[in-house]
PDB file of C-alpha atoms in Angstrom:
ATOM      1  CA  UNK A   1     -37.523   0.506 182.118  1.00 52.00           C
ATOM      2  CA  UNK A   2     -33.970   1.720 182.151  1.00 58.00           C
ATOM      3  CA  UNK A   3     -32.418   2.966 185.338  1.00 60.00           C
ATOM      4  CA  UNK A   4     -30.797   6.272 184.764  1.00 61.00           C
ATOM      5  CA  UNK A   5     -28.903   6.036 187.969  1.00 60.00           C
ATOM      6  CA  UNK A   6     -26.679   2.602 187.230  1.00 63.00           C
ATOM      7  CA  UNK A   7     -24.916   1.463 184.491  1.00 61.00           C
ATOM      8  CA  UNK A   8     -25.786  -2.415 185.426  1.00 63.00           C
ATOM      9  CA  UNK A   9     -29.016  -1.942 184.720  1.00 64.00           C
ATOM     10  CA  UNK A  10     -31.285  -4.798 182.898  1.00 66.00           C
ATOM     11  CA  UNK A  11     -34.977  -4.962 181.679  1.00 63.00           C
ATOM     12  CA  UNK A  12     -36.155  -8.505 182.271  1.00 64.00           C
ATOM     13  CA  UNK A  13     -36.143  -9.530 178.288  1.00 70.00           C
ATOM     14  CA  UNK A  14     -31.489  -8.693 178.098  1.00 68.00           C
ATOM     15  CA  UNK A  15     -29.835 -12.116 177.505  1.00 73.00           C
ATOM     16  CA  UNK A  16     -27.860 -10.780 181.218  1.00 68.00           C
ATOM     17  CA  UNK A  17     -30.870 -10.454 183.381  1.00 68.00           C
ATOM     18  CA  UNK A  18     -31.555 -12.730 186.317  1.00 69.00           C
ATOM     19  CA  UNK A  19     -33.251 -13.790 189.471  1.00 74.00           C
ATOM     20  CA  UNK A  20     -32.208 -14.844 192.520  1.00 81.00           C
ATOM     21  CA  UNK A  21     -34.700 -16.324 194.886  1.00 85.00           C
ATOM     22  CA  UNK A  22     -34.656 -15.536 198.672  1.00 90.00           C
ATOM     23  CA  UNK A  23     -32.935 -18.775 199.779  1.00 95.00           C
ATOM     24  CA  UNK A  24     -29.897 -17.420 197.617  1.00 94.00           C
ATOM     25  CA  UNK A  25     -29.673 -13.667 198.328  1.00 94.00           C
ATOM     26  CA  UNK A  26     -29.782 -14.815 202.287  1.00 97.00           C
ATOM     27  CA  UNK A  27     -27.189 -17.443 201.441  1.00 98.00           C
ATOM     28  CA  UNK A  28     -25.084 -14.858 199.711  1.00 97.00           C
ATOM     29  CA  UNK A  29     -25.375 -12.226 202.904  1.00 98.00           C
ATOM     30  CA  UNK A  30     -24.418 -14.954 205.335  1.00 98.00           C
ATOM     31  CA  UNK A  31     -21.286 -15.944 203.082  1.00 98.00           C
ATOM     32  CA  UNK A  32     -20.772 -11.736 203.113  1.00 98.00           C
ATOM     33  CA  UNK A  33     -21.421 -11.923 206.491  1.00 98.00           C
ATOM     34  CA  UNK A  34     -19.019 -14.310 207.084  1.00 98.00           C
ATOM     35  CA  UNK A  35     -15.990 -12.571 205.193  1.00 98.00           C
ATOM     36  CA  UNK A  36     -16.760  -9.159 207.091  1.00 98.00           C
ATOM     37  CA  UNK A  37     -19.353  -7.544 205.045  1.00 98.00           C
ATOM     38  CA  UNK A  38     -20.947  -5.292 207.761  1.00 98.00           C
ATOM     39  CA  UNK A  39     -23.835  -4.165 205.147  1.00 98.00           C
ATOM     40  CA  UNK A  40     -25.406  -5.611 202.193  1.00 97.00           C
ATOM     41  CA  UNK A  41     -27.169  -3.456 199.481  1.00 95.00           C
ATOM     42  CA  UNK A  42     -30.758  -4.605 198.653  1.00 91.00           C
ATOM     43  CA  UNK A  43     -31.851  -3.216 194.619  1.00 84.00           C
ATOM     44  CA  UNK A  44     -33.614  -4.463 192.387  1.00 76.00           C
ATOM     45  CA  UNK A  45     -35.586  -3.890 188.442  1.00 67.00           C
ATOM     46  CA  UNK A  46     -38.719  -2.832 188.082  1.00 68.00           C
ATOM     47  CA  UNK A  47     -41.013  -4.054 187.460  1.00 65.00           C
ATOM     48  CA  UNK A  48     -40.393  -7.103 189.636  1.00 66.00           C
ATOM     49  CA  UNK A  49     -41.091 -11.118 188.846  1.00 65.00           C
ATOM     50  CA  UNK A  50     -39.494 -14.181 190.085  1.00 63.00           C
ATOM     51  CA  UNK A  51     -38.035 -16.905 187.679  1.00 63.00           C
ATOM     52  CA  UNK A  52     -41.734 -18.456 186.857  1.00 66.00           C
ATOM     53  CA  UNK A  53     -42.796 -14.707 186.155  1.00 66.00           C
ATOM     54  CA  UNK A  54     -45.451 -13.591 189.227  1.00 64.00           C
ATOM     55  CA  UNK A  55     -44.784 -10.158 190.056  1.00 75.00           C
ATOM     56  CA  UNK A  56     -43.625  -9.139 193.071  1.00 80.00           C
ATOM     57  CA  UNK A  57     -45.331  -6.719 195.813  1.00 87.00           C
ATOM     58  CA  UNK A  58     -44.238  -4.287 198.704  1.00 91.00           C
ATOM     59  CA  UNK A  59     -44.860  -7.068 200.602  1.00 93.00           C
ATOM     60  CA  UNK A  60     -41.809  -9.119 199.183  1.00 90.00           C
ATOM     61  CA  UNK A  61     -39.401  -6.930 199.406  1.00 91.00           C
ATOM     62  CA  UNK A  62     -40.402  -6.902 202.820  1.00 95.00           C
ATOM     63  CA  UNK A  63     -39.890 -10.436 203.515  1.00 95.00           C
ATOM     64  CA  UNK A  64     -36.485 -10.478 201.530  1.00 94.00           C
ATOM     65  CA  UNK A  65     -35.445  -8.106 204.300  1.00 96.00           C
ATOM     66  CA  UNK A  66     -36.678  -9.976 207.454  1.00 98.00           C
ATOM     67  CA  UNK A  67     -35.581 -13.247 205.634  1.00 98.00           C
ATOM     68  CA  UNK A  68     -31.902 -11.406 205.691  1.00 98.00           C
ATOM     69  CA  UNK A  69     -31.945 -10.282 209.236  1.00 98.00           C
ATOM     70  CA  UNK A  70     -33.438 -13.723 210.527  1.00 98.00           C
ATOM     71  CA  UNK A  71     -30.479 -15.332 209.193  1.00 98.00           C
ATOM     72  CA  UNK A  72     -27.647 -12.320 209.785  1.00 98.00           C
ATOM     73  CA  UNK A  73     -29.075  -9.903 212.480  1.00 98.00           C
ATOM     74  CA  UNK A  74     -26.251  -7.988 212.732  1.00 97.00           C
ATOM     75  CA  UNK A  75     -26.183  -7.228 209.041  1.00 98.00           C
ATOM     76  CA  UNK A  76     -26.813  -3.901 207.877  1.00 98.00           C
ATOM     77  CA  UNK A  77     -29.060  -3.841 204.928  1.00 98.00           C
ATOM     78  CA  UNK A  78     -29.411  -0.653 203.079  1.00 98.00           C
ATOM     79  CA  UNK A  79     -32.175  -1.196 200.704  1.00 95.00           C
ATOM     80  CA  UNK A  80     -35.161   0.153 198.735  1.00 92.00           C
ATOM     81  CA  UNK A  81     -34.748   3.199 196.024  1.00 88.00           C
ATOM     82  CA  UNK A  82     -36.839   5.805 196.016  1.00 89.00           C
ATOM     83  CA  UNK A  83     -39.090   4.261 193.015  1.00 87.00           C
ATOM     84  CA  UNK A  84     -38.707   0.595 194.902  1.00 90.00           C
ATOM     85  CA  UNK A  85     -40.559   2.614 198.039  1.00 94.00           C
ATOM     86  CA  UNK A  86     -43.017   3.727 195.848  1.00 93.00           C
ATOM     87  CA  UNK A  87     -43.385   0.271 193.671  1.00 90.00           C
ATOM     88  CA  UNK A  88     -43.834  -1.306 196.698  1.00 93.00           C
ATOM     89  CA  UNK A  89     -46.498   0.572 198.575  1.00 96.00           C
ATOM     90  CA  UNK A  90     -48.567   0.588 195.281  1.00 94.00           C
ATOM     91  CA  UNK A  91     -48.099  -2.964 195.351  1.00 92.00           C
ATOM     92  CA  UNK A  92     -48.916  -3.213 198.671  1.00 94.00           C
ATOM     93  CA  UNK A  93     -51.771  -0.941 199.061  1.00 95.00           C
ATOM     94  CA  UNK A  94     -49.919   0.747 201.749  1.00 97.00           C
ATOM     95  CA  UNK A  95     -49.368   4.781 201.440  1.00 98.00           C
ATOM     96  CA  UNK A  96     -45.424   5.460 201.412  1.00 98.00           C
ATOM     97  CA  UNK A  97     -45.114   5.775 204.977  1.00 98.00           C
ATOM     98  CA  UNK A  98     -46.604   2.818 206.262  1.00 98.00           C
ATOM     99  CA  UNK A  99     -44.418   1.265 203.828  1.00 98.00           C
ATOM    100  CA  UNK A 100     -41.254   2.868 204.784  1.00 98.00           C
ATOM    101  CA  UNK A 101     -41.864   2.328 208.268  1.00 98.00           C
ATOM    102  CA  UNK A 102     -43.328  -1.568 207.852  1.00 98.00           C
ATOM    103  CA  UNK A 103     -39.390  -1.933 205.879  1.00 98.00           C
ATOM    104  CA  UNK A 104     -37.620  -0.418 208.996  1.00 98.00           C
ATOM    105  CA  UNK A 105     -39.557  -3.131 210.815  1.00 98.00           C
ATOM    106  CA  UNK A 106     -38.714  -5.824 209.013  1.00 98.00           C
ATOM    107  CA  UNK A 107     -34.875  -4.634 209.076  1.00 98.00           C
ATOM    108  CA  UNK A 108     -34.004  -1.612 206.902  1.00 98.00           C
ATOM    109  CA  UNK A 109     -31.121   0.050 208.411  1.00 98.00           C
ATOM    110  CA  UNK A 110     -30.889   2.910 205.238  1.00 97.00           C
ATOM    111  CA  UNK A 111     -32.515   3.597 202.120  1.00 94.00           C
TER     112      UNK A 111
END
């Protein structure tokens, strides 16, 4: 589905669509890190699915984040929209607050 909110938007079948596994989105915030970035910005489409096409859950966007902090703990990561929150306590069986507060765990600083 389109997102109404930005312009960059993508469905997973446009030519521009991509994915970036975890190893490179926490190589990318420790190379933002590194040239000053005090906060990266966690979004993604929905629905979710890595290159090989298995869907992703609440749980790993939850990982994404503590994968992040592991590797830059000083990094503020402002992640999660309000349908990603949702998404991802479907996903993971979780209502939306145990959700939001299992992402502040693992290292949401903002939504």
């Amino acid at each position: 589905k389109r997102c109404g909110f930005c312009a960059f938007s993508r469905t997973g079948k446009d030519q521009e669509a991509y994915y970036l596994p975890s190893k490179e989105v926490v190589r990318r915030a420790k190379e933002a890190a590194g040239l000053g970035a005090t906060e990266v910005c966690v979004q993604a489409g929905l629905p979710l699915r890595d290159a090989e096409g298995v869907r992703f859950t609440g749980h790993t966007y939850l990982q994404l984040v503590a994968d992040i902090k592991a590797a830059v703990p000083d990094l503020h990561v402002h992640a999660l929209s309000p349908e990603e929150v949702v998404y991802g306590a479907q996903t993971a069986k979780l209502s939306v607050r145990e959700f939001i507060a299992l992402a502040v765990e693992a290292g949401v600083g903002s939504l």
